[in-house]
mmCIF file of C-alpha atoms in Angstrom:
data_model
loop_
_atom_site.group_PDB
_atom_site.id
_atom_site.type_symbol
_atom_site.label_atom_id
_atom_site.label_comp_id
_atom_site.label_asym_id
_atom_site.label_seq_id
_atom_site.Cartn_x
_atom_site.Cartn_y
_atom_site.Cartn_z
ATOM 1 C CA MET A 13 7.355 -7.090 48.157
ATOM 2 C CA PRO A 14 9.929 -4.698 46.633
ATOM 3 C CA ALA A 15 9.551 -3.116 43.545
ATOM 4 C CA GLN A 16 11.345 -5.170 40.337
ATOM 5 C CA PRO A 17 14.100 -3.525 38.583
ATOM 6 C CA ALA A 18 13.315 -1.851 35.152
ATOM 7 C CA THR A 19 14.456 -3.540 31.971
ATOM 8 C CA LYS A 20 15.233 -2.303 28.783
ATOM 9 C CA SER A 21 14.717 -4.153 25.287
ATOM 10 C CA LYS A 22 16.390 -3.057 22.302
ATOM 11 C CA ALA A 23 13.532 -0.706 21.163
ATOM 12 C CA ILE A 24 11.437 0.063 24.057
ATOM 13 C CA ARG A 25 11.771 0.612 27.771
ATOM 14 C CA ARG A 26 9.082 -1.185 30.029
ATOM 15 C CA GLU A 27 8.283 -0.823 33.334
ATOM 16 C CA LYS A 28 6.052 -3.517 35.267
ATOM 17 C CA VAL A 29 3.392 -1.526 37.064
ATOM 18 C CA GLY A 30 1.149 -3.773 38.492
ATOM 19 C CA ARG A 31 -1.210 -6.914 37.606
ATOM 20 C CA SER A 32 -4.568 -7.147 36.027
ATOM 21 C CA ASN A 33 -5.802 -10.959 36.216
ATOM 22 C CA ASP A 34 -3.145 -12.947 34.374
ATOM 23 C CA LYS A 35 -1.279 -10.186 32.377
ATOM 24 C CA ALA A 36 1.293 -7.648 33.657
ATOM 25 C CA VAL A 37 0.036 -3.774 33.032
ATOM 26 C CA LEU A 38 2.945 -2.171 30.812
ATOM 27 C CA ALA A 39 3.710 1.449 31.069
ATOM 28 C CA VAL A 40 5.108 2.621 27.677
ATOM 29 C CA PRO A 41 6.666 6.105 26.841
ATOM 30 C CA VAL A 42 3.722 8.441 25.356
ATOM 31 C CA ALA A 43 3.624 11.733 24.224
ATOM 32 C CA ALA A 44 3.480 14.449 26.768
ATOM 33 C CA GLY A 45 -0.134 15.493 27.220
ATOM 34 C CA TYR A 46 -1.575 12.117 25.997
ATOM 35 C CA THR A 47 -4.157 10.611 28.464
ATOM 36 C CA PRO A 48 -4.759 6.975 27.815
ATOM 37 C CA GLN A 49 -8.674 6.531 27.077
ATOM 38 C CA ARG A 50 -10.612 2.899 26.833
ATOM 39 C CA TYR A 51 -11.637 1.955 23.441
ATOM 40 C CA TRP A 52 -13.618 -1.163 25.198
ATOM 41 C CA LYS A 53 -17.027 -1.677 26.683
ATOM 42 C CA TYR A 54 -15.962 -4.099 29.311
ATOM 43 C CA ARG A 55 -12.962 -5.292 31.166
ATOM 44 C CA ARG A 56 -14.179 -8.526 33.382
ATOM 45 C CA PRO A 57 -14.324 -12.144 32.006
ATOM 46 C CA GLU A 58 -18.406 -12.226 32.504
ATOM 47 C CA GLU A 59 -18.927 -9.494 30.666
ATOM 48 C CA ARG A 60 -17.351 -10.747 27.755
ATOM 49 C CA VAL A 61 -20.963 -11.698 26.365
ATOM 50 C CA SER A 62 -23.003 -8.834 25.587
ATOM 51 C CA ASN A 63 -26.210 -7.620 23.820
ATOM 52 C CA ILE A 64 -24.243 -4.730 22.509
ATOM 53 C CA PRO A 65 -22.142 -5.667 19.337
ATOM 54 C CA GLY A 66 -18.679 -5.740 19.526
ATOM 55 C CA ARG A 67 -16.136 -3.883 17.381
ATOM 56 C CA LEU A 68 -13.293 -4.615 14.889
ATOM 57 C CA HIS A 69 -10.320 -2.511 15.657
ATOM 58 C CA VAL A 70 -7.805 -2.295 12.473
ATOM 59 C CA VAL A 71 -4.648 -2.078 14.349
ATOM 60 C CA ALA A 72 -1.299 -0.719 13.217
ATOM 61 C CA THR A 73 1.681 -2.284 14.094
ATOM 62 C CA PRO A 74 5.539 -1.432 14.243
ATOM 63 C CA ILE A 75 7.587 -2.128 10.665
ATOM 64 C CA GLY A 76 10.791 -2.891 12.726
ATOM 65 C CA ASN A 77 11.157 -0.599 15.876
ATOM 66 C CA LEU A 78 9.265 -1.534 18.904
ATOM 67 C CA GLY A 79 9.069 2.398 20.078
ATOM 68 C CA ASP A 80 6.893 3.000 17.373
ATOM 69 C CA ILE A 81 3.885 1.240 18.824
ATOM 70 C CA SER A 82 1.034 3.858 20.146
ATOM 71 C CA GLN A 83 -0.644 4.155 23.223
ATOM 72 C CA ARG A 84 -3.746 3.597 21.611
ATOM 73 C CA ALA A 85 -2.700 0.230 20.075
ATOM 74 C CA MET A 86 -1.275 -1.050 23.446
ATOM 75 C CA ASP A 87 -4.499 -0.351 25.170
ATOM 76 C CA THR A 88 -6.448 -2.169 22.120
ATOM 77 C CA LEU A 89 -4.534 -4.937 21.898
ATOM 78 C CA THR A 90 -4.018 -5.478 25.984
ATOM 79 C CA GLN A 91 -8.228 -5.320 25.929
ATOM 80 C CA ALA A 92 -9.395 -7.154 22.918
ATOM 81 C CA ASP A 93 -10.863 -10.288 23.418
ATOM 82 C CA LEU A 94 -9.198 -12.029 20.185
ATOM 83 C CA VAL A 95 -6.294 -10.805 17.745
ATOM 84 C CA ALA A 96 -6.999 -11.786 14.175
ATOM 85 C CA ALA A 97 -3.417 -12.091 12.426
ATOM 86 C CA GLU A 98 -1.987 -13.016 8.950
ATOM 87 C CA ASP A 99 1.021 -15.042 10.581
ATOM 88 C CA THR A 100 -0.254 -16.354 13.911
ATOM 89 C CA ARG A 101 3.694 -17.288 14.992
ATOM 90 C CA HIS A 102 5.230 -14.048 14.150
ATOM 91 C CA SER A 103 2.388 -12.157 15.805
ATOM 92 C CA ALA A 104 2.644 -14.102 18.933
ATOM 93 C CA ARG A 105 6.493 -13.062 18.954
ATOM 94 C CA LEU A 106 5.440 -9.669 18.760
ATOM 95 C CA LEU A 107 2.545 -9.723 21.491
ATOM 96 C CA THR A 108 5.145 -11.237 23.624
ATOM 97 C CA ALA A 109 7.667 -8.862 23.211
ATOM 98 C CA LEU A 110 5.371 -5.595 24.007
ATOM 99 C CA GLY A 111 3.955 -7.915 26.863
ATOM 100 C CA ILE A 112 0.730 -8.574 26.064
ATOM 101 C CA ARG A 113 -1.215 -12.093 26.118
ATOM 102 C CA ARG A 114 -4.179 -12.519 23.906
ATOM 103 C CA PRO A 115 -5.938 -15.161 22.058
ATOM 104 C CA LEU A 116 -4.530 -15.633 18.289
ATOM 105 C CA ILE A 117 -6.458 -16.441 15.389
ATOM 106 C CA SER A 118 -5.251 -16.601 12.061
ATOM 107 C CA LEU A 119 -6.693 -14.672 8.970
ATOM 108 C CA HIS A 120 -4.897 -14.760 5.767
ATOM 109 C CA GLU A 121 -5.532 -15.074 1.864
ATOM 110 C CA HIS A 122 -6.486 -18.419 1.934
ATOM 111 C CA ASN A 123 -8.963 -18.624 4.648
ATOM 112 C CA GLU A 124 -10.492 -14.961 4.844
ATOM 113 C CA GLU A 125 -13.971 -15.829 3.517
ATOM 114 C CA ALA A 126 -14.051 -18.738 6.355
ATOM 115 C CA ARG A 127 -13.125 -16.672 8.947
ATOM 116 C CA VAL A 128 -15.517 -14.047 8.403
ATOM 117 C CA ALA A 129 -18.914 -15.819 9.626
ATOM 118 C CA LEU A 130 -16.715 -16.928 12.869
ATOM 119 C CA LEU A 131 -15.842 -12.943 13.438
ATOM 120 C CA LYS A 132 -19.225 -12.254 12.774
ATOM 121 C CA ALA A 133 -20.501 -14.540 15.507
ATOM 122 C CA ARG A 134 -17.702 -13.193 17.930
ATOM 123 C CA LEU A 135 -18.576 -9.563 17.549
ATOM 124 C CA ALA A 136 -22.504 -10.414 17.780
ATOM 125 C CA ALA A 137 -21.520 -11.610 21.165
ATOM 126 C CA GLY A 138 -20.432 -8.769 22.204
ATOM 127 C CA GLN A 139 -16.410 -9.521 21.729
ATOM 128 C CA ASP A 140 -13.800 -6.834 20.313
ATOM 129 C CA VAL A 141 -11.954 -8.053 17.919
ATOM 130 C CA ALA A 142 -8.205 -6.665 16.869
ATOM 131 C CA LEU A 143 -7.151 -7.080 13.435
ATOM 132 C CA ILE A 144 -3.302 -6.817 13.033
ATOM 133 C CA SER A 145 -1.008 -7.698 10.051
ATOM 134 C CA ASP A 146 2.773 -9.016 9.929
ATOM 135 C CA ALA A 147 3.836 -5.459 10.221
ATOM 136 C CA GLY A 148 2.500 -2.086 9.615
ATOM 137 C CA THR A 149 -1.023 -1.108 8.495
ATOM 138 C CA PRO A 150 -3.113 -3.904 8.033
ATOM 139 C CA LEU A 151 -4.931 -4.184 4.686
ATOM 140 C CA ILE A 152 -2.394 -2.806 2.947
ATOM 141 C CA SER A 153 -1.126 -5.549 0.583
ATOM 142 C CA ASP A 154 -2.177 -7.699 3.136
ATOM 143 C CA PRO A 155 -5.560 -9.843 3.689
ATOM 144 C CA GLY A 156 -8.449 -8.096 5.315
ATOM 145 C CA TYR A 157 -10.641 -6.165 3.104
ATOM 146 C CA ARG A 158 -13.122 -8.940 2.665
ATOM 147 C CA LEU A 159 -13.707 -9.378 6.465
ATOM 148 C CA VAL A 160 -13.906 -5.286 6.841
ATOM 149 C CA ARG A 161 -16.590 -5.108 4.015
ATOM 150 C CA SER A 162 -18.592 -8.044 5.176
ATOM 151 C CA LEU A 163 -18.660 -6.469 8.520
ATOM 152 C CA ARG A 164 -19.619 -2.844 7.272
ATOM 153 C CA LEU A 165 -22.332 -4.132 5.069
ATOM 154 C CA ALA A 166 -23.457 -6.105 8.168
ATOM 155 C CA GLY A 167 -23.700 -2.910 10.230
ATOM 156 C CA PHE A 168 -20.721 -3.651 12.648
ATOM 157 C CA GLU A 169 -18.645 -1.071 13.864
ATOM 158 C CA VAL A 170 -15.011 -0.964 12.403
ATOM 159 C CA LEU A 171 -12.264 1.361 13.820
ATOM 160 C CA THR A 172 -8.959 2.575 12.969
ATOM 161 C CA ILE A 173 -6.066 2.636 15.376
ATOM 162 C CA PRO A 174 -3.512 4.217 12.859
ATOM 163 C CA GLY A 175 0.261 4.145 12.863
ATOM 164 C CA PRO A 176 3.264 2.874 11.270
ATOM 165 C CA SER A 177 2.973 2.209 7.498
ATOM 166 C CA SER A 178 6.096 1.240 5.122
ATOM 167 C CA LEU A 179 4.650 2.804 2.220
ATOM 168 C CA ILE A 180 4.027 6.489 3.656
ATOM 169 C CA ALA A 181 7.244 6.328 5.616
ATOM 170 C CA ALA A 182 9.268 5.166 2.760
ATOM 171 C CA LEU A 183 7.477 8.163 0.585
ATOM 172 C CA SER A 184 8.079 10.764 2.809
ATOM 173 C CA VAL A 185 11.990 10.200 2.970
ATOM 174 C CA SER A 186 12.277 9.397 -0.891
ATOM 175 C CA GLY A 187 13.063 13.032 -2.324
ATOM 176 C CA LEU A 188 10.397 12.145 -4.839
ATOM 177 C CA PRO A 189 7.180 14.226 -5.390
ATOM 178 C CA THR A 190 4.642 13.341 -2.676
ATOM 179 C CA ASP A 191 1.741 15.381 -3.648
ATOM 180 C CA ARG A 192 0.218 12.541 -6.019
ATOM 181 C CA PHE A 193 1.109 9.051 -5.941
ATOM 182 C CA PHE A 194 -0.055 5.537 -7.433
ATOM 183 C CA PHE A 195 0.414 2.694 -5.402
ATOM 184 C CA GLU A 196 0.699 -0.764 -7.181
ATOM 185 C CA GLY A 197 1.648 -3.028 -4.446
ATOM 186 C CA PHE A 198 3.631 -6.371 -5.730
ATOM 187 C CA LEU A 199 4.527 -6.420 -9.419
ATOM 188 C CA PRO A 200 3.843 -9.784 -11.052
ATOM 189 C CA VAL A 201 6.685 -12.428 -10.236
ATOM 190 C CA ARG A 202 7.161 -13.472 -13.787
ATOM 191 C CA ALA A 203 8.978 -11.173 -15.728
ATOM 192 C CA ALA A 204 7.073 -10.888 -18.803
ATOM 193 C CA ALA A 205 3.873 -10.424 -16.899
ATOM 194 C CA ARG A 206 5.786 -7.728 -14.591
ATOM 195 C CA ARG A 207 7.262 -5.473 -17.845
ATOM 196 C CA ARG A 208 3.359 -5.866 -19.458
ATOM 197 C CA ARG A 209 2.179 -4.265 -15.988
ATOM 198 C CA LEU A 210 5.297 -1.781 -16.115
ATOM 199 C CA ALA A 211 4.267 -0.894 -19.536
ATOM 200 C CA GLU A 212 0.895 0.000 -18.725
ATOM 201 C CA LEU A 213 2.381 2.637 -15.742
ATOM 202 C CA ALA A 214 5.137 4.051 -18.158
ATOM 203 C CA GLU A 215 2.828 7.289 -18.730
ATOM 204 C CA CYS A 216 1.610 7.446 -15.364
ATOM 205 C CA ASP A 217 2.289 11.165 -13.978
ATOM 206 C CA HIS A 218 2.033 10.115 -10.566
ATOM 207 C CA THR A 219 5.196 8.850 -8.237
ATOM 208 C CA LEU A 220 4.793 4.895 -8.514
ATOM 209 C CA VAL A 221 4.926 3.320 -5.127
ATOM 210 C CA MET A 222 5.764 -0.287 -5.095
ATOM 211 C CA PHE A 223 6.768 -3.289 -2.798
ATOM 212 C CA GLU A 224 9.365 -5.944 -4.096
ATOM 213 C CA VAL A 225 11.432 -8.464 -2.027
ATOM 214 C CA GLY A 226 15.195 -8.682 -2.527
ATOM 215 C CA ARG A 227 15.760 -11.712 -4.439
ATOM 216 C CA ARG A 228 13.428 -10.089 -7.076
ATOM 217 C CA LEU A 229 14.996 -6.593 -7.003
ATOM 218 C CA HIS A 230 17.327 -6.850 -9.233
ATOM 219 C CA GLY A 231 15.250 -8.372 -12.081
ATOM 220 C CA THR A 232 12.701 -5.537 -11.266
ATOM 221 C CA LEU A 233 15.042 -2.585 -11.786
ATOM 222 C CA GLU A 234 16.202 -4.294 -15.135
ATOM 223 C CA ASP A 235 12.692 -4.209 -16.078
ATOM 224 C CA MET A 236 12.391 -0.753 -15.277
ATOM 225 C CA ILE A 237 15.139 0.136 -16.867
ATOM 226 C CA ALA A 238 13.983 -1.537 -19.920
ATOM 227 C CA VAL A 239 10.231 -0.058 -20.098
ATOM 228 C CA PHE A 240 11.043 3.596 -18.464
ATOM 229 C CA GLY A 241 14.463 4.214 -19.322
ATOM 230 C CA GLY A 242 17.454 4.191 -16.859
ATOM 231 C CA ALA A 243 17.299 7.826 -16.385
ATOM 232 C CA ARG A 244 13.872 8.241 -14.517
ATOM 233 C CA PRO A 245 14.503 9.313 -11.179
ATOM 234 C CA ALA A 246 14.004 6.758 -8.418
ATOM 235 C CA ALA A 247 14.380 5.624 -5.192
ATOM 236 C CA ILE A 248 14.345 2.329 -3.095
ATOM 237 C CA SER A 249 13.890 2.162 1.022
ATOM 238 C CA ARG A 250 14.861 -0.841 3.051
ATOM 239 C CA GLU A 251 15.296 -2.089 6.512
ATOM 240 C CA LEU A 252 13.078 0.997 7.709
ATOM 241 C CA THR A 253 13.074 2.208 11.261
ATOM 242 C CA LYS A 254 15.618 -0.451 11.779
ATOM 243 C CA ARG A 255 19.181 -0.226 12.651
ATOM 244 C CA HIS A 256 20.243 -0.732 9.075
ATOM 245 C CA GLU A 257 17.466 1.659 7.419
ATOM 246 C CA THR A 258 18.489 2.837 3.809
ATOM 247 C CA THR A 259 17.198 4.949 1.469
ATOM 248 C CA ARG A 260 18.801 5.373 -1.725
ATOM 249 C CA LEU A 261 17.594 8.293 -4.109
ATOM 250 C CA GLU A 262 19.150 8.051 -7.941
ATOM 251 C CA ASP A 263 17.920 7.159 -11.271
ATOM 252 C CA LEU A 264 17.080 3.734 -12.332
ATOM 253 C CA GLN A 265 20.558 2.979 -13.859
ATOM 254 C CA GLY A 266 22.274 4.185 -10.770
ATOM 255 C CA LEU A 267 20.363 2.228 -8.086
ATOM 256 C CA ALA A 268 21.205 -0.937 -10.407
ATOM 257 C CA VAL A 269 24.721 -0.126 -10.126
ATOM 258 C CA TRP A 270 24.435 0.278 -6.546
ATOM 259 C CA LEU A 271 22.390 -2.837 -5.753
ATOM 260 C CA HIS A 272 25.459 -4.974 -7.225
ATOM 261 C CA GLN A 273 27.953 -2.763 -5.177
ATOM 262 C CA ASP A 274 26.983 -4.776 -1.885
ATOM 263 C CA PRO A 275 25.405 -8.151 -1.404
ATOM 264 C CA ASN A 276 23.876 -6.743 1.604
ATOM 265 C CA HIS A 277 22.434 -4.180 -0.563
ATOM 266 C CA GLN A 278 20.061 -6.905 -1.694
ATOM 267 C CA ARG A 279 18.617 -8.332 1.719
ATOM 268 C CA GLY A 280 15.274 -7.530 3.211
ATOM 269 C CA GLU A 281 12.260 -6.037 1.841
ATOM 270 C CA PHE A 282 12.018 -2.949 -0.251
ATOM 271 C CA VAL A 283 10.034 -0.235 -1.052
ATOM 272 C CA VAL A 284 10.660 0.785 -4.800
ATOM 273 C CA MET A 285 9.541 4.368 -6.059
ATOM 274 C CA VAL A 286 9.630 5.748 -9.550
ATOM 275 C CA GLY A 287 9.146 9.693 -10.182
ATOM 276 C CA PRO A 288 6.520 10.624 -12.483
ATOM 277 C CA ALA A 289 6.674 10.066 -16.379
ATOM 278 C CA PRO A 290 8.260 13.320 -17.894
ATOM 279 C CA SER A 291 5.804 15.483 -19.461
ATOM 280 C CA ARG A 292 5.892 15.312 -23.472
ATOM 281 C CA PRO A 293 5.480 18.176 -25.699
ATOM 282 C CA ALA A 294 1.736 18.646 -26.774
ATOM 283 C CA ARG A 295 1.139 17.629 -30.149
ATOM 284 C CA PRO A 296 -0.003 20.286 -32.834
ATOM 285 C CA SER A 297 -3.421 20.342 -33.174
ATOM 286 C CA ILE A 298 -5.142 18.999 -36.248
ATOM 287 C CA PRO A 299 -7.735 20.597 -38.376
ATOM 288 C CA ASP A 300 -11.414 18.476 -38.290
ATOM 289 C CA ALA A 301 -11.668 16.087 -40.732
ATOM 290 C CA GLU A 302 -13.950 18.473 -43.032
ATOM 291 C CA GLU A 303 -11.639 21.514 -42.706
ATOM 292 C CA LEU A 304 -8.418 19.072 -43.538
ATOM 293 C CA LEU A 305 -10.141 17.825 -46.623
ATOM 294 C CA SER A 306 -11.180 20.942 -47.957
ATOM 295 C CA LEU A 307 -7.510 22.462 -47.557
ATOM 296 C CA LEU A 308 -5.821 19.513 -49.022
ATOM 297 C CA ARG A 309 -8.347 19.761 -52.302
ATOM 298 C CA ALA A 310 -7.164 23.502 -52.412
ATOM 299 C CA GLU A 311 -3.674 22.264 -52.724
ATOM 300 C CA GLY A 312 -4.506 20.554 -55.879
ATOM 301 C CA LEU A 313 -4.757 17.018 -54.083
ATOM 302 C CA SER A 314 -6.978 14.516 -56.050
ATOM 303 C CA ALA A 315 -10.256 13.474 -53.529
ATOM 304 C CA ARG A 316 -8.511 9.748 -53.302
ATOM 305 C CA ALA A 317 -5.162 11.462 -52.464
ATOM 306 C CA ALA A 318 -6.879 13.908 -50.153
ATOM 307 C CA ALA A 319 -8.946 11.328 -48.374
ATOM 308 C CA ARG A 320 -5.751 8.964 -47.691
ATOM 309 C CA LEU A 321 -3.540 11.786 -46.258
ATOM 310 C CA ALA A 322 -6.594 13.015 -43.841
ATOM 311 C CA ALA A 323 -7.188 9.461 -43.062
ATOM 312 C CA ARG A 324 -3.408 9.412 -41.957
ATOM 313 C CA LEU A 325 -3.782 12.485 -39.632
ATOM 314 C CA THR A 326 -7.246 11.964 -38.319
ATOM 315 C CA GLY A 327 -7.154 8.160 -37.847
ATOM 316 C CA GLU A 328 -10.805 8.219 -39.471
ATOM 317 C CA SER A 329 -11.392 5.851 -42.442
ATOM 318 C CA ALA A 330 -10.131 6.591 -45.774
ATOM 319 C CA ASN A 331 -13.135 5.429 -47.462
ATOM 320 C CA SER A 332 -15.515 7.447 -45.348
ATOM 321 C CA LEU A 333 -13.609 10.614 -45.875
ATOM 322 C CA TYR A 334 -13.522 9.797 -49.684
ATOM 323 C CA ALA A 335 -17.731 9.256 -49.495
ATOM 324 C CA ARG A 336 -17.847 12.450 -47.392
ATOM 325 C CA LEU A 337 -16.024 14.189 -50.439
ATOM 326 C CA HIS A 338 -18.691 12.857 -52.927
ATOM 327 C CA ARG A 339 -21.139 13.880 -51.048
ATOM 328 C CA GLY A 340 -19.797 17.426 -50.365
ATOM 329 C CA LYS A 341 -19.715 17.662 -54.233
ATOM 330 C CA GLU A 342 -23.666 16.387 -54.362
ATOM 331 C CA HIS A 343 -25.087 19.104 -52.489
ATOM 332 C CA LYS A 344 -22.941 22.129 -54.098
#
């Protein structure tokens, strides 16, 4: 039979190089020197029930460009007995684009606890399960924590298949400090709750990283300006790894202006990053209460006036400081 001509998709070139059971085996570009390894225990259907427990593979998938899929991720997804996904319809399209046909099961915030028992049973029977999210690295602002924790506590093996992450990708090209950062995830939807949370983060001396959707981005930036000030350095990234990838570094006020310049700027999902809070001058040291009372009395203040002023400076109770002065007199 003559070889089939190679086909080319938008993001990745794939060649049909053979058949294994009911699926095409795909060759994808890999780094030079990489030797594909088998991260599974069996291949034939009759071997899929085993007294050796299966493993959960937490698999990172592309965040926009199919060319970012790793060979290990392809190997793992191709050989998994079951793929757990937040949105099975979305993940089915992804697997189809990659040329992979595997059974899918939903795992989202509303059914995660119920799915734990089912997946434990599959693993106990020797089946391998791959966990994926809609895009990027699973569990980062996505379901899966309860499953992974439960499996670890039960003694099952959980392996990582690392890869794309919008959090790390955006931070690496933001131009903001990356030595220390604080990931907040999604801020509250309601404006009042969002401002309260931003107020709690206002003094953070790390770069703040958050996710936001386009329809709420304007309100979020306005709240940040109100709480952090418009001059705070910040960056936003959208459409990462896609054709219209954009990362903008400005202050918060400048980002708000840029957002309104073109309706297209508000499309998509965003990673919002805010620079660390500016360092504040150190407050002058205040003598301890005992020393302060002595200094104020030496300046001629009455005991009551000295106690009131010392209380304002130290935060202690004026009555307790006044009583302390009288106890000092009694011991003289």
